[in-house]
Structures are given as C-alpha cells and as structure tokens.
Amino acid sequence: MLRQPLLLLARSDQVKRLVTTMPVSAGIVRGYVPGEDTQDAVEATAGLVDDHLRVTLDYLGEDTLDADQADATVQAYLDLLSSLAARGLTRHAEVSVKLSAIGQALPQYGHKIALENARTICRAARNAGTTVTIDMEDHTTTDATLATLRELRKDFPETGAVLQAYLHRTESDCRALSYEGSRVRLCKGAYDEPDEVAFQSRLDVDKSYVRCLKVLLSGQGYPMIATHDPRMIRIASSLASRYGREAASYEFQMLYGIRPDEQLRLAEAGESMRVYVPYGTEWYGYLMRRLAERPQNLTFFLRSLISKQ
Ligand code: FDA
C-alpha cells in the first residue's frame, strides 16, 4: 500500500537531497550496501564466497544523462572485474549492469552507446572468467533492454537477462528466452508500474511469478530464481524436482542483507545461491525501492526523517 507513494516521492529532488544528507540514512544504507568502493565490494564478495555463496555485483547508479558519468561507470566495472580476478573470485562472482547507468537514457544515441559500453564490460568479464547479467528497469525500457540483450548474446551468449513477473508480457518473454544456455533471472519487479502493463495486486504478481517459473524450469535455459518470498522458494524447489532439474541447472538469488540466514540455509541444503551485492555512492534509488518493499524499515526511516525537521 505504501509502495506507490514512496516510489513517487522518491522522484523528488528535494526528498533525494534530504535523504542523502541525513546521517540516519547511512546506517540504513549499510544494511543493504556493503560499501562505496571496489575494495569494499571485493571484501564483501570474499566473505560471501567463504560462506559457499555466489555473488553478482552491481555498481550503483542509474538514469545517467551524462556521457562522462556513463564512461566512469564502465571504468568502475573494469576495475572491479580485474580486482575480482586478482583475488581469484571470478569463478563465483559475476556482475549485474543497468543499461541506464551506462548510457541508455542519453538523449542522443543512448541505445548505441549503452550497447557499446555493455560490450566492453562483457568482454572484460569474459577475459576475467565470468559473466554479466543485464538488470531490467522500468517498463518503458523493456523492449530496448531485450533488444540490447539479443545483440550482446550474438558475441556473448552467456549474458544473463532479467524478467519481471509483475509485467503482463513476461510469461511470453519467458517462453522466448527459455532456450538452451539462456540465463534468465526471474524477479517480481521493483518499479511503480501502471495497470495497463503490470499486475497490481500481490496475489496476481505471485500467480504470474509461478506461471513464469513453470515456463523457465520446464524449459531449456538456466533459470535464476530471484526472490526472498518463502512461498515462491518452496514452489520453485518443488517445480525443479517435478521437472527433473539437477541442482546445477538453476540457482536461487537474493539481495545482500535480506534474509541472510535463508541464503545460508539454501546453500547448505545443496542449492546454488547467489547474492546480489550493490556498492557505490549512488545508493539512493536502490534504497528507496528496498524501503518501498519493507514497511517496517520505512516506518523507522520516516520517524527519523520527521524528527530532523
Ligand atoms: P516480496 O517483496 O513479496 O517479499 C517477500 C518476503 O521477502 C517478505 O515478506 C519479507 O519476508 C522478505 N523481504 C522482501 N523484501 C525485503 C526487504 N527489503 N527487507 C527485508 N525482508 C524483505 N527488480 C527489478 O525490477 N529489476 C531487476 O533487475 C532486479 N534484480 C534483482 C536481483 C535479485 C538477485 C533480486 C533478489 C531481486 C531483484 N529485483 C529486481 C527486485 C525484485 O523485483 C523485488 O523487488 C524484490 O526482490 C522483492 O520481491 P520478493 O520476490 O523478494 O518478494
């Protein structure tokens, strides 16, 4: 119920200024983001890998309208990949990239710039012995993102896709992407979407998630089941055994800091479990989406905000 107003409020520059300068934000951010630089990201990865978890790292930033900023983001990924390789972590750690952070939203040639930048990151990932997954953003970018993914997969077929179960179109996208070797992360979806394109109720989103799971798990690809929802996890496990899936032919994914005990439990039970680790200074949009999903944290956060007025 609070999700839509919060995501709407998050678009205000004033709110952004207030939230990013408040000391209380730093404490809450640390629950979701292990640090701001490459070193922090690599240390967090090493700790998770020691616990038999896999990792995908996201250098935070999105919707950039500045070509230099997009270049800086590409450079951050290149630095990260070489640091992960130097620590021998690339067997267990890949990267997740938002196209809007590497140029997709630029007013001129955004699509082409983002594709070239993504190619540079995919090449560096392959040289480092790992892969890239292209995050999915709001529905206005879905077609462009899938078009970029198709281009990338011509040279880098290992590149992962993300599909969001809250979109009406996603069951059909799952079918289209359910071919051999195709890595597909299925999540519920984190943006505020209109009802013309997206299911609005939790129940309808969950039902869509299960339909998509069936398509992916019965298909030929490599499903990456990204959810913290205990019910979805139970259903995914039973579908995986119904379709005769070996543990190595799919994986679970969760966000850093969310249900860490469950992450360890799944890994100990023999499942492949990957943790999405965001890092960097541009944590605002990411934090707002996490707060919108978690009313308990939101109440605490708003109370702190009001007491500072
Ligand atoms: P849901 O939100 O229904 O929560 C189910 C349960 O999980 C809750 O009852 C609670 O127990 C726990 N939980 C959920 N959120 C929590 C929180 N913040 N703090 C503590 N507990 C919490 N989205 C997108 O649009 N594009 C993308 O590319 C990605 N990428 C991505 C990667 C990975 C690895 C994950 C796990 C998620 C994403 N997402 C995403 C986000 C996703 O779409 C979704 O918004 C969140 O995962 C929350 O949805 P759940 O499936 O966890 O269920």
Short mmCIF file of C-alpha atoms in Angstrom, two decimals, residues 25-234:
data_model
loop_
_atom_site.label_atom_id
_atom_site.label_comp_id
_atom_site.label_asym_id
_atom_site.label_seq_id
_atom_site.Cartn_x
_atom_site.Cartn_y
_atom_site.Cartn_z
CA SER A 25 20.42 7.18 6.06
CA ALA A 26 24.00 5.92 6.33
CA GLY A 27 23.02 3.36 8.99
CA ILE A 28 20.08 2.06 6.98
CA VAL A 29 22.10 2.00 3.74
CA ARG A 30 24.76 -0.23 5.35
CA GLY A 31 22.13 -2.91 5.84
CA TYR A 32 21.73 -3.15 2.05
CA VAL A 33 25.03 -1.88 0.60
CA PRO A 34 28.39 -3.12 1.96
CA GLY A 35 30.40 -0.07 0.91
CA GLU A 36 31.24 2.59 -1.60
CA ASP A 37 34.40 1.46 -3.40
CA THR A 38 35.85 -1.52 -5.24
CA GLN A 39 37.78 -2.66 -2.17
CA ASP A 40 34.58 -2.81 -0.07
CA ALA A 41 32.82 -4.75 -2.83
CA VAL A 42 35.67 -7.26 -3.18
CA GLU A 43 35.90 -7.80 0.60
CA ALA A 44 32.14 -8.39 0.85
CA THR A 45 32.38 -10.85 -2.07
CA ALA A 46 35.25 -12.76 -0.44
CA GLY A 47 33.23 -13.11 2.78
CA LEU A 48 30.16 -14.43 0.95
CA VAL A 49 32.24 -16.83 -1.16
CA ASP A 50 33.82 -18.17 2.05
CA ASP A 51 30.27 -19.00 3.12
CA HIS A 52 29.75 -21.01 -0.11
CA LEU A 53 27.57 -18.34 -1.67
CA ARG A 54 27.94 -16.97 -5.19
CA VAL A 55 27.78 -13.26 -5.92
CA THR A 56 26.66 -10.80 -8.58
CA LEU A 57 27.92 -7.23 -8.10
CA ASP A 58 26.13 -4.04 -9.11
CA TYR A 59 27.99 -0.72 -9.27
CA LEU A 60 25.17 1.57 -8.17
CA GLY A 61 23.91 4.30 -10.49
CA GLU A 62 21.04 4.64 -12.94
CA ASP A 63 19.36 7.04 -15.37
CA THR A 64 22.54 8.90 -16.16
CA LEU A 65 22.19 11.80 -18.60
CA ASP A 66 25.91 12.46 -18.68
CA ALA A 67 28.21 10.57 -21.08
CA ASP A 68 31.25 11.08 -18.80
CA GLN A 69 29.33 9.52 -15.94
CA ALA A 70 28.45 6.54 -18.15
CA ASP A 71 32.16 6.15 -19.02
CA ALA A 72 33.09 6.34 -15.34
CA THR A 73 30.62 3.56 -14.60
CA VAL A 74 32.14 1.35 -17.31
CA GLN A 75 35.58 2.02 -15.81
CA ALA A 76 34.30 1.10 -12.35
CA TYR A 77 33.15 -2.29 -13.71
CA LEU A 78 36.52 -2.85 -15.42
CA ASP A 79 38.36 -2.08 -12.17
CA LEU A 80 36.02 -4.35 -10.26
CA LEU A 81 36.48 -7.25 -12.68
CA SER A 82 40.26 -7.02 -12.56
CA SER A 83 40.23 -6.84 -8.75
CA LEU A 84 37.92 -9.88 -8.54
CA ALA A 85 40.20 -11.78 -10.93
CA ALA A 86 43.30 -10.80 -8.93
CA ARG A 87 41.68 -12.25 -5.78
CA GLY A 88 40.65 -15.45 -7.62
CA LEU A 89 36.95 -14.70 -7.11
CA THR A 90 35.58 -14.73 -10.66
CA ARG A 91 34.63 -18.41 -10.55
CA HIS A 92 31.98 -17.44 -8.00
CA ALA A 93 31.28 -13.77 -8.75
CA GLU A 94 29.80 -12.07 -11.82
CA VAL A 95 28.45 -8.54 -12.40
CA SER A 96 24.98 -7.05 -12.91
CA VAL A 97 24.67 -3.94 -15.07
CA LYS A 98 21.86 -1.41 -15.51
CA LEU A 99 21.85 -0.10 -19.09
CA SER A 100 20.61 3.31 -17.90
CA ALA A 101 23.83 3.65 -15.88
CA ILE A 102 25.97 3.19 -19.00
CA GLY A 103 24.18 5.48 -21.42
CA GLN A 104 20.75 4.07 -22.38
CA ALA A 105 18.98 7.23 -21.18
CA LEU A 106 21.30 9.65 -23.02
CA PRO A 107 19.22 11.86 -25.34
CA GLN A 108 21.36 11.11 -28.41
CA TYR A 109 22.39 7.59 -29.49
CA GLY A 110 21.61 6.27 -26.00
CA HIS A 111 20.82 2.77 -27.25
CA LYS A 112 24.03 2.54 -29.31
CA ILE A 113 26.24 3.95 -26.54
CA ALA A 114 24.78 1.59 -23.94
CA LEU A 115 25.29 -1.39 -26.28
CA GLU A 116 28.94 -0.50 -26.91
CA ASN A 117 29.56 0.07 -23.20
CA ALA A 118 27.85 -3.21 -22.33
CA ARG A 119 30.05 -4.99 -24.92
CA THR A 120 33.16 -3.54 -23.25
CA ILE A 121 32.01 -4.88 -19.86
CA CYS A 122 31.04 -8.29 -21.31
CA ARG A 123 34.48 -8.61 -22.96
CA ALA A 124 36.27 -7.75 -19.71
CA ALA A 125 34.04 -10.19 -17.80
CA ARG A 126 34.80 -12.99 -20.24
CA ASN A 127 38.55 -12.27 -20.05
CA ALA A 128 38.27 -12.39 -16.26
CA GLY A 129 36.48 -15.75 -16.49
CA THR A 130 32.99 -14.61 -15.55
CA THR A 131 29.68 -13.26 -16.90
CA VAL A 132 27.37 -10.24 -16.98
CA THR A 133 23.64 -10.05 -16.26
CA ILE A 134 21.69 -7.09 -17.63
CA ASP A 135 19.30 -5.79 -14.94
CA MET A 136 15.76 -4.84 -16.00
CA GLU A 137 14.48 -1.33 -15.23
CA ASP A 138 11.04 0.27 -15.65
CA HIS A 139 8.67 -0.93 -18.40
CA THR A 140 9.48 1.94 -20.79
CA THR A 141 12.91 0.34 -21.24
CA THR A 142 11.92 -3.34 -21.53
CA ASP A 143 11.91 -3.57 -25.33
CA ALA A 144 15.16 -1.62 -25.68
CA THR A 145 16.85 -3.71 -22.98
CA LEU A 146 15.79 -7.00 -24.57
CA ALA A 147 16.96 -5.72 -27.98
CA THR A 148 20.36 -4.88 -26.48
CA LEU A 149 20.48 -8.31 -24.84
CA ARG A 150 19.81 -10.01 -28.19
CA GLU A 151 22.69 -8.04 -29.75
CA LEU A 152 25.03 -8.82 -26.87
CA ARG A 153 24.21 -12.52 -26.94
CA LYS A 154 25.45 -12.77 -30.56
CA ASP A 155 29.01 -12.35 -29.23
CA PHE A 156 28.45 -13.17 -25.55
CA PRO A 157 25.72 -15.85 -25.35
CA GLU A 158 26.46 -16.26 -21.64
CA THR A 159 24.95 -12.81 -20.87
CA GLY A 160 22.07 -13.05 -18.40
CA ALA A 161 18.61 -11.49 -18.86
CA VAL A 162 16.19 -10.28 -16.18
CA LEU A 163 12.40 -10.57 -16.46
CA GLN A 164 9.85 -9.09 -14.05
CA ALA A 165 6.80 -11.21 -13.18
CA TYR A 166 4.64 -8.13 -12.50
CA LEU A 167 4.52 -7.25 -16.22
CA HIS A 168 1.68 -8.78 -18.25
CA ARG A 169 4.10 -9.56 -21.08
CA THR A 170 6.58 -11.57 -19.01
CA GLU A 171 5.17 -15.09 -19.35
CA SER A 172 5.57 -14.73 -23.09
CA ASP A 173 9.09 -13.23 -22.71
CA CYS A 174 9.96 -16.26 -20.55
CA ARG A 175 8.94 -18.58 -23.40
CA ALA A 176 11.03 -16.60 -25.88
CA LEU A 177 14.10 -16.70 -23.63
CA SER A 178 13.76 -20.30 -22.48
CA TYR A 179 16.31 -21.79 -24.86
CA GLU A 180 19.48 -23.76 -24.19
CA GLY A 181 22.23 -21.76 -22.50
CA SER A 182 19.95 -18.80 -21.82
CA ARG A 183 20.47 -17.45 -18.30
CA VAL A 184 17.28 -15.74 -17.11
CA ARG A 185 16.77 -14.10 -13.73
CA LEU A 186 13.11 -14.02 -12.72
CA CYS A 187 12.16 -11.36 -10.16
CA LYS A 188 8.80 -9.86 -9.17
CA GLY A 189 9.75 -6.31 -10.28
CA ALA A 190 10.65 -3.24 -8.25
CA TYR A 191 9.27 -0.18 -10.10
CA ASP A 192 5.97 1.68 -9.87
CA GLU A 193 4.15 0.48 -13.00
CA PRO A 194 0.70 1.39 -14.36
CA ASP A 195 -2.07 -1.21 -14.54
CA GLU A 196 -2.08 -1.16 -18.36
CA VAL A 197 1.22 -3.03 -18.28
CA ALA A 198 1.54 -4.60 -14.84
CA PHE A 199 -0.38 -6.68 -12.32
CA GLN A 200 -1.14 -4.54 -9.28
CA SER A 201 -2.11 -6.95 -6.52
CA ARG A 202 0.42 -9.09 -4.67
CA LEU A 203 -1.67 -12.18 -5.44
CA ASP A 204 -1.70 -11.53 -9.19
CA VAL A 205 2.06 -10.86 -9.20
CA ASP A 206 2.67 -14.09 -7.27
CA LYS A 207 0.45 -16.08 -9.64
CA SER A 208 2.36 -14.66 -12.59
CA TYR A 209 5.67 -15.50 -10.86
CA VAL A 210 4.59 -19.14 -10.56
CA ARG A 211 3.46 -19.32 -14.22
CA CYS A 212 6.83 -17.88 -15.28
CA LEU A 213 8.68 -20.34 -13.01
CA LYS A 214 6.88 -23.20 -14.74
CA VAL A 215 7.93 -21.93 -18.17
CA LEU A 216 11.56 -21.39 -17.16
CA LEU A 217 12.02 -24.54 -15.10
CA SER A 218 10.41 -26.79 -17.73
CA GLY A 219 12.41 -25.08 -20.48
CA GLN A 220 15.99 -25.47 -21.74
CA GLY A 221 17.60 -22.38 -20.17
CA TYR A 222 19.30 -21.69 -16.84
CA PRO A 223 16.70 -20.08 -14.51
CA MET A 224 17.92 -17.70 -11.79
CA ILE A 225 15.14 -17.54 -9.22
CA ALA A 226 15.45 -14.12 -7.57
CA THR A 227 13.10 -13.79 -4.62
CA HIS A 228 13.06 -13.66 -0.82
CA ASP A 229 9.49 -14.92 -0.71
CA PRO A 230 9.38 -18.23 1.25
CA ARG A 231 6.32 -19.38 -0.73
CA MET A 232 7.93 -18.74 -4.12
CA ILE A 233 11.08 -20.54 -2.96
CA ARG A 234 9.08 -23.59 -1.84
#
